[in-house]
Coordinates of C-alpha atoms in Angstrom, one line a residue:
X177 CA 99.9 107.7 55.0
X178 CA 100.4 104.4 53.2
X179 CA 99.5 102.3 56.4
X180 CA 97.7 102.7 59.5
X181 CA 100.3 102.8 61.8
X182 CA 104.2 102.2 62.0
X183 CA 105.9 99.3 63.1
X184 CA 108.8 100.8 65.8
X185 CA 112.0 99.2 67.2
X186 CA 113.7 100.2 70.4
X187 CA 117.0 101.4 70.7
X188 CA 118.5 101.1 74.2
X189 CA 120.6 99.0 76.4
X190 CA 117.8 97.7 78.9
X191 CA 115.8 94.9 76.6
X192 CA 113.5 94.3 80.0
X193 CA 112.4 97.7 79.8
X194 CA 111.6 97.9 76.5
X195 CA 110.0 95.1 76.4
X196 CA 108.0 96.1 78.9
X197 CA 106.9 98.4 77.1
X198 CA 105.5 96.4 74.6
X199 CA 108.1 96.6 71.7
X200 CA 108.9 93.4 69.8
X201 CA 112.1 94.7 67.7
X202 CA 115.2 95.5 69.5
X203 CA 119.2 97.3 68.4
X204 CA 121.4 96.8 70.9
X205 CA 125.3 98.6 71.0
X206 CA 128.6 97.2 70.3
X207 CA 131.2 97.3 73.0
X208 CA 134.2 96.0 71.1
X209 CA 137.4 97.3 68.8
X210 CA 139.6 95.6 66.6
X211 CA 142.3 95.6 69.2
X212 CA 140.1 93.5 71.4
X213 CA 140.6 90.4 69.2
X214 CA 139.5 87.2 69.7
X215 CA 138.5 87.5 73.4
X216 CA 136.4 90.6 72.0
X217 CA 134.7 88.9 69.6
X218 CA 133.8 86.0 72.2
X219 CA 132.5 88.5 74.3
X220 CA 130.6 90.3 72.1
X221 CA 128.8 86.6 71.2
X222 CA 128.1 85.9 74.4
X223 CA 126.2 89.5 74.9
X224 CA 124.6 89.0 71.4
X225 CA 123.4 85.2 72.2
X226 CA 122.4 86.5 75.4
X227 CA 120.0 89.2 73.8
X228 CA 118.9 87.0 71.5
X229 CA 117.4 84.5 74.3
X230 CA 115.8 87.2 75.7
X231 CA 114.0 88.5 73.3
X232 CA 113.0 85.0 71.8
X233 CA 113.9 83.6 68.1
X234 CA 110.8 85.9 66.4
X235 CA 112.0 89.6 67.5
X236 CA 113.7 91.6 65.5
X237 CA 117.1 92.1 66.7
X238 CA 120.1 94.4 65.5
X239 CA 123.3 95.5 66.8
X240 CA 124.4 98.7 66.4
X241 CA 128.6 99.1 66.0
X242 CA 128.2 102.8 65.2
X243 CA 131.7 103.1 62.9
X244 CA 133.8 100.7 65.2
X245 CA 135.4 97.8 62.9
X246 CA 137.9 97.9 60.1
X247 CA 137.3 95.6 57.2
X248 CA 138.8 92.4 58.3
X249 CA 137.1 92.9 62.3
X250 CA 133.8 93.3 60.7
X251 CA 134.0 90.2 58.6
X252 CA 135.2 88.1 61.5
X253 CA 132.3 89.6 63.6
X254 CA 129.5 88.8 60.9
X255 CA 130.7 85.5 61.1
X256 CA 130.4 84.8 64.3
X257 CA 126.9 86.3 64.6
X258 CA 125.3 84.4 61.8
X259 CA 123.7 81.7 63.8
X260 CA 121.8 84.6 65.7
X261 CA 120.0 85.9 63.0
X262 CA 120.0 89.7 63.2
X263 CA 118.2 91.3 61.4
X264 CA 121.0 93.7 60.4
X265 CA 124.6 95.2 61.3
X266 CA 124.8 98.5 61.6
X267 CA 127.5 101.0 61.0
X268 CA 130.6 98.6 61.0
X269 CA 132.6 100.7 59.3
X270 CA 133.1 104.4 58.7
X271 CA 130.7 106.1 56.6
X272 CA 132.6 107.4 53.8
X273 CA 134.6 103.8 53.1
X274 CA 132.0 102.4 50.3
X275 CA 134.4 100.1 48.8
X276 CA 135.2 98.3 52.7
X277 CA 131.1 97.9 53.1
X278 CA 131.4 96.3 49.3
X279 CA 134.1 94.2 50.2
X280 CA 132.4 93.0 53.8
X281 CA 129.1 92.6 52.0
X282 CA 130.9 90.1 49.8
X283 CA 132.1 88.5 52.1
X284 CA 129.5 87.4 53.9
X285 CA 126.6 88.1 51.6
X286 CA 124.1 87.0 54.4
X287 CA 124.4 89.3 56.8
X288 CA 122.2 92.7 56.5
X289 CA 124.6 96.0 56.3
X290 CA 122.8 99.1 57.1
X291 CA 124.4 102.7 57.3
X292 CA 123.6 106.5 56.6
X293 CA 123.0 108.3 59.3
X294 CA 126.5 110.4 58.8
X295 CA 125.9 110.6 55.1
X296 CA 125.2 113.9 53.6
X297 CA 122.5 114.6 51.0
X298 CA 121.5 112.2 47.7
X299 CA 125.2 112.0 46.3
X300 CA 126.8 110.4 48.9
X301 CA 123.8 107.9 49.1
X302 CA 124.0 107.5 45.3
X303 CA 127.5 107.0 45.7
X304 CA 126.8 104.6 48.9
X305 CA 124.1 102.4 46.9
X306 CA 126.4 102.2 43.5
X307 CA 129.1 100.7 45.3
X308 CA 126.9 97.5 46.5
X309 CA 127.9 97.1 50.0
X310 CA 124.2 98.0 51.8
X311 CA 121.2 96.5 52.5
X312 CA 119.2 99.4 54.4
X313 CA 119.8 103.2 53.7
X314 CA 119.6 105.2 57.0
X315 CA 119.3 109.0 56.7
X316 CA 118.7 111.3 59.5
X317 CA 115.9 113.8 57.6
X318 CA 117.5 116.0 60.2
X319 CA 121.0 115.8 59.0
X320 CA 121.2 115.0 55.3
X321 CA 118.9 118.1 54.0
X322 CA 115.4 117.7 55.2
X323 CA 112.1 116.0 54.0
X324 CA 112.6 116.7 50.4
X325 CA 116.4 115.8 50.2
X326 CA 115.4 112.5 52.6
X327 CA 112.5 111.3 49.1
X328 CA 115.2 111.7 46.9
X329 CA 117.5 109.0 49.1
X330 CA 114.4 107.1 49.1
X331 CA 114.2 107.3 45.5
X332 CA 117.4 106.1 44.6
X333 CA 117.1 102.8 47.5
X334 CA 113.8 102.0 45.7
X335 CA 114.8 102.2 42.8
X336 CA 117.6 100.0 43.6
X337 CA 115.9 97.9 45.8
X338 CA 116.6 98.6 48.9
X339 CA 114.4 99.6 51.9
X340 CA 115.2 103.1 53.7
X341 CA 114.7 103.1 57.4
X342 CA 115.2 106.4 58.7
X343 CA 117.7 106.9 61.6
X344 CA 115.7 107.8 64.6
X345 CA 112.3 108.0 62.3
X346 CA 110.4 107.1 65.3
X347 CA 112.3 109.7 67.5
X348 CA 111.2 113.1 65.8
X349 CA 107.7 114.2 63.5
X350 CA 109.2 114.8 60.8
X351 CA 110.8 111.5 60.8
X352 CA 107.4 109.5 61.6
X353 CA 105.2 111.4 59.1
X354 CA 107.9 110.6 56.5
X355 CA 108.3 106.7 57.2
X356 CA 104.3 106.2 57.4
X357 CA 104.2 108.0 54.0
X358 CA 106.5 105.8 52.3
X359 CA 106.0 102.3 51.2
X360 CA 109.5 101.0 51.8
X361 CA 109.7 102.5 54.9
X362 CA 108.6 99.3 57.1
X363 CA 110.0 100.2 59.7
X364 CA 111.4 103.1 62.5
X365 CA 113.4 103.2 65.7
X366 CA 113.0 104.8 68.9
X367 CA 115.5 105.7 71.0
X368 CA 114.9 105.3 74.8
X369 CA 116.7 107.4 77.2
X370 CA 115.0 107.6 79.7
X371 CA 115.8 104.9 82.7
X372 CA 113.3 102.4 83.7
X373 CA 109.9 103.2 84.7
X374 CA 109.8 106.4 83.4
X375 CA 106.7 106.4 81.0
X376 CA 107.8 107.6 77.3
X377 CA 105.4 110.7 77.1
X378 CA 107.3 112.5 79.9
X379 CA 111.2 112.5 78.0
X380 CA 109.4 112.8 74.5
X381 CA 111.6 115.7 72.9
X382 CA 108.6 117.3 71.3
X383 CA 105.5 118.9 72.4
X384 CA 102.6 117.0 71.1
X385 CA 104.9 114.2 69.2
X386 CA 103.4 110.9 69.6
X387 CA 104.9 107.9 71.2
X388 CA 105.2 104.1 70.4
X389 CA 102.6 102.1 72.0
X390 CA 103.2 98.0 72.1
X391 CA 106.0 98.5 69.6
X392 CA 103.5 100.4 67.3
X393 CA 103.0 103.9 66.5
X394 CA 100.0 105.9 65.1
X395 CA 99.9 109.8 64.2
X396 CA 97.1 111.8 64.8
X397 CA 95.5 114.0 61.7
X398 CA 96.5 117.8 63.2
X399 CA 97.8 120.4 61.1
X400 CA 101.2 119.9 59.6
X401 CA 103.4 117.5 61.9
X402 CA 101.2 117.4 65.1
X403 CA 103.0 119.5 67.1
X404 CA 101.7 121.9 69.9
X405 CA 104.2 124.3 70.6
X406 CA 103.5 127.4 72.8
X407 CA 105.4 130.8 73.1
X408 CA 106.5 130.1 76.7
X409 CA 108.4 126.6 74.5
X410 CA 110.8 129.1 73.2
X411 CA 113.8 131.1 74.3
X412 CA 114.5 134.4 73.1
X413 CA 118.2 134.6 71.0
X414 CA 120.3 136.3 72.0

């Protein structure tokens, strides 16, 4: 580990409960299309201002639009949402259109773009980060080829510049051994799914797998990733 212990975000559509829970960084979803306009747009404000009022003017706060927008909807949008500060924009646009995150980054040169999670393996990263349209790489280690294709993705943000914050890194071990490891990885999110009041360590999806504390999370020094799987865990295949 390069650090103590990881700084974690939550990702979920209930910001009292996770705040209750102690985290301090917060991605909320997007609701709106293109073909909701103006009136979309307005709406989408008025939730964003909303969270950002709730969480105060020091959180960490990012809204996730998870491949909605075209070019021209996602430049209107980052806009719009300058005055609240996010910390980034996630996903506006589909994955493979490099040249549309160039021309939106651009555009409005201060608003963080993050993507990744739907990219496969270092090329299309390479190709990704060469086009200039990102600020934060996101792989899913779980997706894009595992821990050793995930450091070279890392390599080539760092070398550009860029910080890599994994997609779910605080969700699986894997993930949360890799992003305490690496220098640029500042941060990881969690998803919540589990509805209010239900503690974190009863809807963890693996056996042993720590969870964030406070909006912090520490690993413990066991064997490999941590985890404590049992034969009765497992299913035979059939």
């Amino acid at each position: 580990p390069c650090r103590d212990e990881l700084d974690v975000y939550a990702s979920c559509s209930d910001l009292d409960w996770a705040m209750e829970l102690g985290f301090r960084k917060f991605k909320i979803g997007n609701f709106i299309q293109p073909s909701d306009g103006v009136a979309g747009i307005n709406r989408l404000e008025d939730e964003v201002g909303a969270a950002r009022d709730k969480v105060g003017p020091d959180a960490d706060l990012m809204l996730n639009v998870v491949m909605g927008y075209n070019v021209e909807f996602a430049i209107r949008v980052a806009e719009r949402l300058l005055p609240y500060r996010l910390s980034w924009l996630e996903e506006p646009l589909m994955p493979w259109d490099h040249g549309g995150h160039a021309r939106l980054k651009a555009a409005v040169p201060t608003m963080p773009l993050a993507t990744g999670e739907t990219h496969r393996g270092r090329h299309a990263f390479a190709a990704l980060i060469a086009a200039g349209g990102v600020d934060i790489v996101q792989p899913d280690i779980g997706w894009t080829g595992g821990i050793t294709e995930t450091q070279k993705i890392y390599a080539l943000a760092e070398t550009a510049g860029l910080q890599t914050i994994l997609h779910v890194g605080a969700s699986r071990p894997e993930a949360q051994h890799f992003s305490l490891a690496m220098p640029e990885c500042v941060l990881a999110e969690y998803n919540i799914r589990s509805a209010a009041g239900i503690p974190l360590e009863e809807v963890r999806r693996v056996p042993g797998m720590p969870v964030p504390r406070d909006g912090k999370l520490r690993l413990s020094d066991a064997p490999g990733l941590g985890t404590e799987y049992r034969p009765d865990d497992f299913a035979p295949f059939r």
